[in-house]
CSV table of C-alpha atoms in Angstrom, one decimal:
chain,number,residue,atom,x,y,z
A,126,MET,CA,-10.9,3.0,-14.2
A,127,ASP,CA,-12.5,0.7,-16.6
A,128,GLY,CA,-10.8,-2.5,-17.5
A,129,ILE,CA,-8.4,-2.2,-14.5
A,130,ILE,CA,-8.8,-5.5,-12.0
A,131,THR,CA,-9.6,-4.1,-8.5
A,132,ARG,CA,-9.6,-6.9,-6.3
A,133,LEU,CA,-6.5,-8.8,-5.8
A,134,THR,CA,-5.5,-11.6,-3.5
A,135,ALA,CA,-2.1,-12.5,-1.6
A,136,ALA,CA,-1.6,-16.2,-0.5
A,137,ALA,CA,-2.1,-17.5,3.1
A,138,THR,CA,0.9,-18.6,5.0
A,139,ALA,CA,1.4,-21.3,7.3
A,140,SER,CA,0.6,-19.3,10.1
A,141,ALA,CA,-1.8,-16.5,8.4
A,142,PRO,CA,-4.7,-16.4,6.4
A,143,ALA,CA,-5.0,-15.0,2.7
A,144,LEU,CA,-5.2,-11.5,2.0
A,145,SER,CA,-7.6,-9.6,-0.3
A,146,LEU,CA,-6.9,-6.2,-1.5
A,147,ARG,CA,-9.7,-4.1,-2.8
A,148,PRO,CA,-10.4,-0.4,-3.1
A,149,TRP,CA,-11.3,1.5,0.2
A,150,ARG,CA,-15.2,2.3,0.4
A,151,PRO,CA,-17.2,4.6,2.5
A,152,ALA,CA,-18.3,1.9,4.9
A,153,ASP,CA,-14.5,1.4,5.8
A,154,ALA,CA,-14.6,4.9,7.6
A,155,ALA,CA,-15.2,3.4,11.0
A,156,GLY,CA,-12.9,1.0,10.9
A,157,LEU,CA,-10.1,3.4,9.8
A,158,VAL,CA,-11.0,5.4,12.6
A,159,ASP,CA,-10.0,2.7,15.2
A,160,LEU,CA,-6.9,1.8,13.3
A,161,HIS,CA,-5.6,5.2,13.4
A,162,ARG,CA,-5.9,5.1,17.3
A,163,ASP,CA,-2.3,3.5,17.2
A,164,GLU,CA,0.5,5.9,17.9
A,165,ALA,CA,2.8,3.8,15.8
A,166,LEU,CA,0.6,4.2,12.8
A,167,ARG,CA,-0.1,7.9,13.1
A,168,ARG,CA,3.9,8.4,13.6
A,169,TRP,CA,4.5,6.8,10.1
A,170,VAL,CA,1.4,8.0,7.8
A,171,SER,CA,1.6,11.2,6.0
A,172,ALA,CA,-2.3,11.7,6.5
A,173,VAL,CA,-3.9,10.9,10.2
A,174,VAL,CA,-7.4,10.3,10.4
A,175,HIS,CA,-8.8,11.5,13.7
A,176,ASP,CA,-12.5,11.1,13.6
A,177,ARG,CA,-15.5,9.6,11.2
A,178,ALA,CA,-15.7,12.8,9.3
A,179,GLY,CA,-12.0,12.7,8.4
A,180,ALA,CA,-12.0,9.1,7.8
A,181,ALA,CA,-15.0,9.8,5.2
A,182,ARG,CA,-12.9,12.5,3.5
A,183,TRP,CA,-9.8,10.4,3.2
A,184,VAL,CA,-11.5,7.4,1.9
A,185,GLN,CA,-13.0,9.8,-0.9
A,186,ASP,CA,-9.8,11.0,-1.6
A,187,GLN,CA,-8.6,7.5,-2.2
A,188,GLN,CA,-11.6,6.9,-4.6
A,189,ARG,CA,-10.9,10.1,-6.5
A,190,GLY,CA,-7.6,8.8,-6.9
A,191,TRP,CA,-9.2,5.8,-8.6
A,192,GLU,CA,-11.4,7.8,-10.9
A,193,ALA,CA,-8.7,9.9,-11.8
A,194,GLY,CA,-6.3,6.9,-12.7
A,195,HIS,CA,-3.0,8.2,-10.8
A,196,ARG,CA,-3.3,6.8,-7.4
A,197,PHE,CA,-4.9,3.2,-6.5
A,198,ALA,CA,-5.2,2.7,-2.9
A,199,PHE,CA,-6.3,-0.8,-1.6
A,200,ALA,CA,-7.9,-1.6,1.7
A,201,VAL,CA,-6.3,-4.9,3.0
A,202,SER,CA,-8.2,-7.5,4.9
A,203,GLU,CA,-7.6,-11.1,6.0
A,204,VAL,CA,-9.7,-13.6,4.4
A,205,ARG,CA,-11.6,-16.0,6.6
A,206,ALA,CA,-12.0,-19.6,6.4
A,207,ASP,CA,-15.6,-19.4,4.8
A,208,ALA,CA,-13.6,-17.2,1.9
A,209,THR,CA,-15.4,-14.0,3.3
A,210,GLU,CA,-13.7,-10.8,3.7
A,211,GLY,CA,-12.7,-10.3,7.1
A,212,GLU,CA,-11.5,-6.9,9.4
A,213,LEU,CA,-9.1,-4.8,8.0
A,214,VAL,CA,-5.6,-5.4,8.6
A,215,GLY,CA,-3.6,-2.6,6.3
A,216,HIS,CA,-3.5,-0.3,3.2
A,217,ALA,CA,-1.5,-0.4,0.3
A,218,VAL,CA,-1.3,2.1,-2.6
A,219,LEU,CA,0.5,2.7,-6.0
A,220,LYS,CA,0.5,6.2,-6.7
A,221,ASN,CA,1.7,8.9,-9.1
A,222,VAL,CA,1.0,6.9,-12.1
A,223,ALA,CA,1.1,8.5,-15.4
A,224,THR,CA,1.2,7.4,-18.8
A,225,GLY,CA,4.4,7.7,-20.4
A,226,SER,CA,6.3,7.6,-16.9
A,227,SER,CA,8.6,4.8,-16.5
A,228,SER,CA,8.3,5.3,-12.4
A,229,ALA,CA,5.6,5.3,-9.9
A,230,GLU,CA,5.7,5.1,-5.9
A,231,VAL,CA,4.2,2.6,-3.7
A,232,GLY,CA,3.4,3.0,0.2
A,233,TYR,CA,1.7,0.7,3.0
A,234,TRP,CA,0.9,0.1,6.5
A,235,THR,CA,-0.4,-2.7,8.5
A,236,ALA,CA,-2.7,-2.5,11.7
A,237,ALA,CA,-1.7,-2.7,15.1
A,238,HIS,CA,-3.6,-6.0,15.7
A,239,ALA,CA,-1.9,-7.6,12.5
A,240,ARG,CA,1.5,-6.9,12.9
A,241,GLY,CA,3.8,-10.0,12.6
A,242,ARG,CA,1.8,-11.8,10.3
A,243,GLY,CA,3.3,-10.9,7.2
A,244,VAL,CA,0.7,-8.4,6.2
A,245,ALA,CA,3.2,-5.8,4.5
A,246,PRO,CA,5.4,-7.8,2.5
A,247,ARG,CA,2.7,-9.8,1.2
A,248,ALA,CA,0.3,-7.1,0.4
A,249,LEU,CA,3.7,-5.1,-1.2
A,250,GLU,CA,4.7,-7.9,-3.4
A,251,THR,CA,0.9,-8.4,-4.4
A,252,LEU,CA,0.6,-4.8,-5.2
A,253,THR,CA,4.2,-4.9,-6.9
A,254,ASP,CA,3.2,-7.6,-9.5
A,255,TRP,CA,-0.1,-6.1,-10.1
A,256,ALA,CA,1.2,-2.6,-10.8
A,257,PHE,CA,4.2,-4.1,-13.4
A,258,THR,CA,1.4,-6.0,-15.0
A,259,THR,CA,-1.3,-3.6,-15.5
A,260,PHE,CA,1.0,-0.6,-16.3
A,261,ALA,CA,3.4,-2.4,-18.3
A,262,ASP,CA,2.0,-0.8,-21.9
A,263,GLY,CA,1.9,2.6,-20.2
A,264,GLY,CA,5.7,2.3,-19.6
A,265,LEU,CA,6.0,1.5,-16.2
A,266,THR,CA,9.2,0.0,-15.5
A,267,ARG,CA,10.6,1.2,-11.9
A,268,LEU,CA,8.7,1.6,-8.6
A,269,GLU,CA,9.9,3.9,-5.8
A,270,LEU,CA,9.5,3.5,-2.0
A,271,LEU,CA,10.2,6.0,0.7
A,272,HIS,CA,10.3,5.7,4.5
A,273,GLN,CA,12.0,8.0,7.1
A,274,VAL,CA,15.2,6.5,8.2
A,275,ASP,CA,14.2,5.5,11.7
A,276,ASN,CA,11.1,3.3,10.4
A,277,THR,CA,13.3,0.1,10.4
A,278,ALA,CA,10.3,-2.1,10.0
A,279,SER,CA,9.4,-0.3,6.7
A,280,CYS,CA,12.9,-0.7,5.7
A,281,ARG,CA,12.9,-4.9,6.3
A,282,VAL,CA,9.7,-5.3,4.4
A,283,ALA,CA,11.2,-3.0,1.5
A,284,ARG,CA,14.1,-5.2,1.1
A,285,LYS,CA,12.3,-8.5,1.6
A,286,CYS,CA,10.3,-7.4,-1.5
A,287,GLY,CA,13.1,-6.8,-3.4
A,288,TYR,CA,13.2,-2.8,-3.3
A,289,GLU,CA,17.0,-2.0,-2.8
A,290,LEU,CA,18.1,1.1,-1.1
A,291,SER,CA,19.0,3.4,-3.6
A,292,SER,CA,19.7,6.8,-1.9
A,293,LEU,CA,19.3,8.8,1.2
A,294,LEU,CA,16.9,11.5,1.0
A,295,PRO,CA,17.3,14.8,3.2
A,296,ALA,CA,14.5,15.6,5.6
A,297,GLY,CA,11.5,17.8,4.3
A,298,PRO,CA,9.7,19.1,7.5
A,299,PRO,CA,6.7,19.2,8.5
A,300,ALA,CA,5.6,16.2,6.3
A,301,PHE,CA,9.0,14.4,6.7
A,302,PRO,CA,10.9,15.7,9.7
A,303,ARG,CA,13.6,13.1,9.2
A,304,GLU,CA,16.0,11.8,6.6
A,305,GLY,CA,14.4,8.9,4.4
A,306,HIS,CA,15.3,6.2,2.5
A,307,LEU,CA,14.6,5.6,-1.0
A,308,HIS,CA,14.2,1.9,-2.3
A,309,THR,CA,13.6,0.9,-5.9
A,310,ARG,CA,12.5,-2.1,-7.9
A,311,ARG,CA,12.5,-2.7,-11.4
A,312,ARG,CA,10.4,-4.8,-13.7
A,313,LEU,CA,11.6,-7.9,-14.7
A,314,SER,CA,11.1,-8.8,-18.4
A,315,PRO,CA,9.0,-10.7,-18.9
A,316,VAL,CA,6.8,-10.4,-15.9
A,317,THR,CA,7.3,-13.5,-14.4
A,318,HIS,CA,4.5,-13.8,-11.8
A,319,VAL,CA,1.0,-12.6,-11.8
A,320,PRO,CA,-1.0,-12.3,-8.6
A,321,GLU,CA,-4.6,-14.1,-8.1
A,322,GLN,CA,-7.1,-11.6,-9.3
A,323,HIS,CA,-10.6,-11.0,-9.2
A,324,SER,CA,-13.2,-8.9,-11.2
């Protein structure tokens, strides 16, 4: 979408480099296939990538979301010491965005090789700040985060980023075979923190 910042940065920590968040692109397809070989990841994501063709279709779907202005998916990578983009370490998405709607949904996952480095909470916090800042004029005041009830890692990330547990959701097979948690976070007024952004 015109005028919307498409590259974000999450700060480094004492033990992990900074993160870069930018839209998925066709060149990411091969790396995406490798990431989806992880059984834990495949268990939690709603759309599993099996091969290069499937990865290319998935990336195209993410690009169409940007074009339509209702789904904004970011590839997450670590920033190298020379400030260039490193390998893929995760995914963060803002979805179900609609002008005049007060709520939207966020989601994320972390690559197996990058777990334990704070990727998910830093990416989610950056995405959250960006969403509330970017879509405030459209009425966005509330973000929802859903996960299956046994995904305890995702629950920890949600709580760490200020997404409070709001309700227990019934199972909805086949996509959601187990009960789920609905977490929510509301926009503070005024917005108190804006993530570093690059055009």
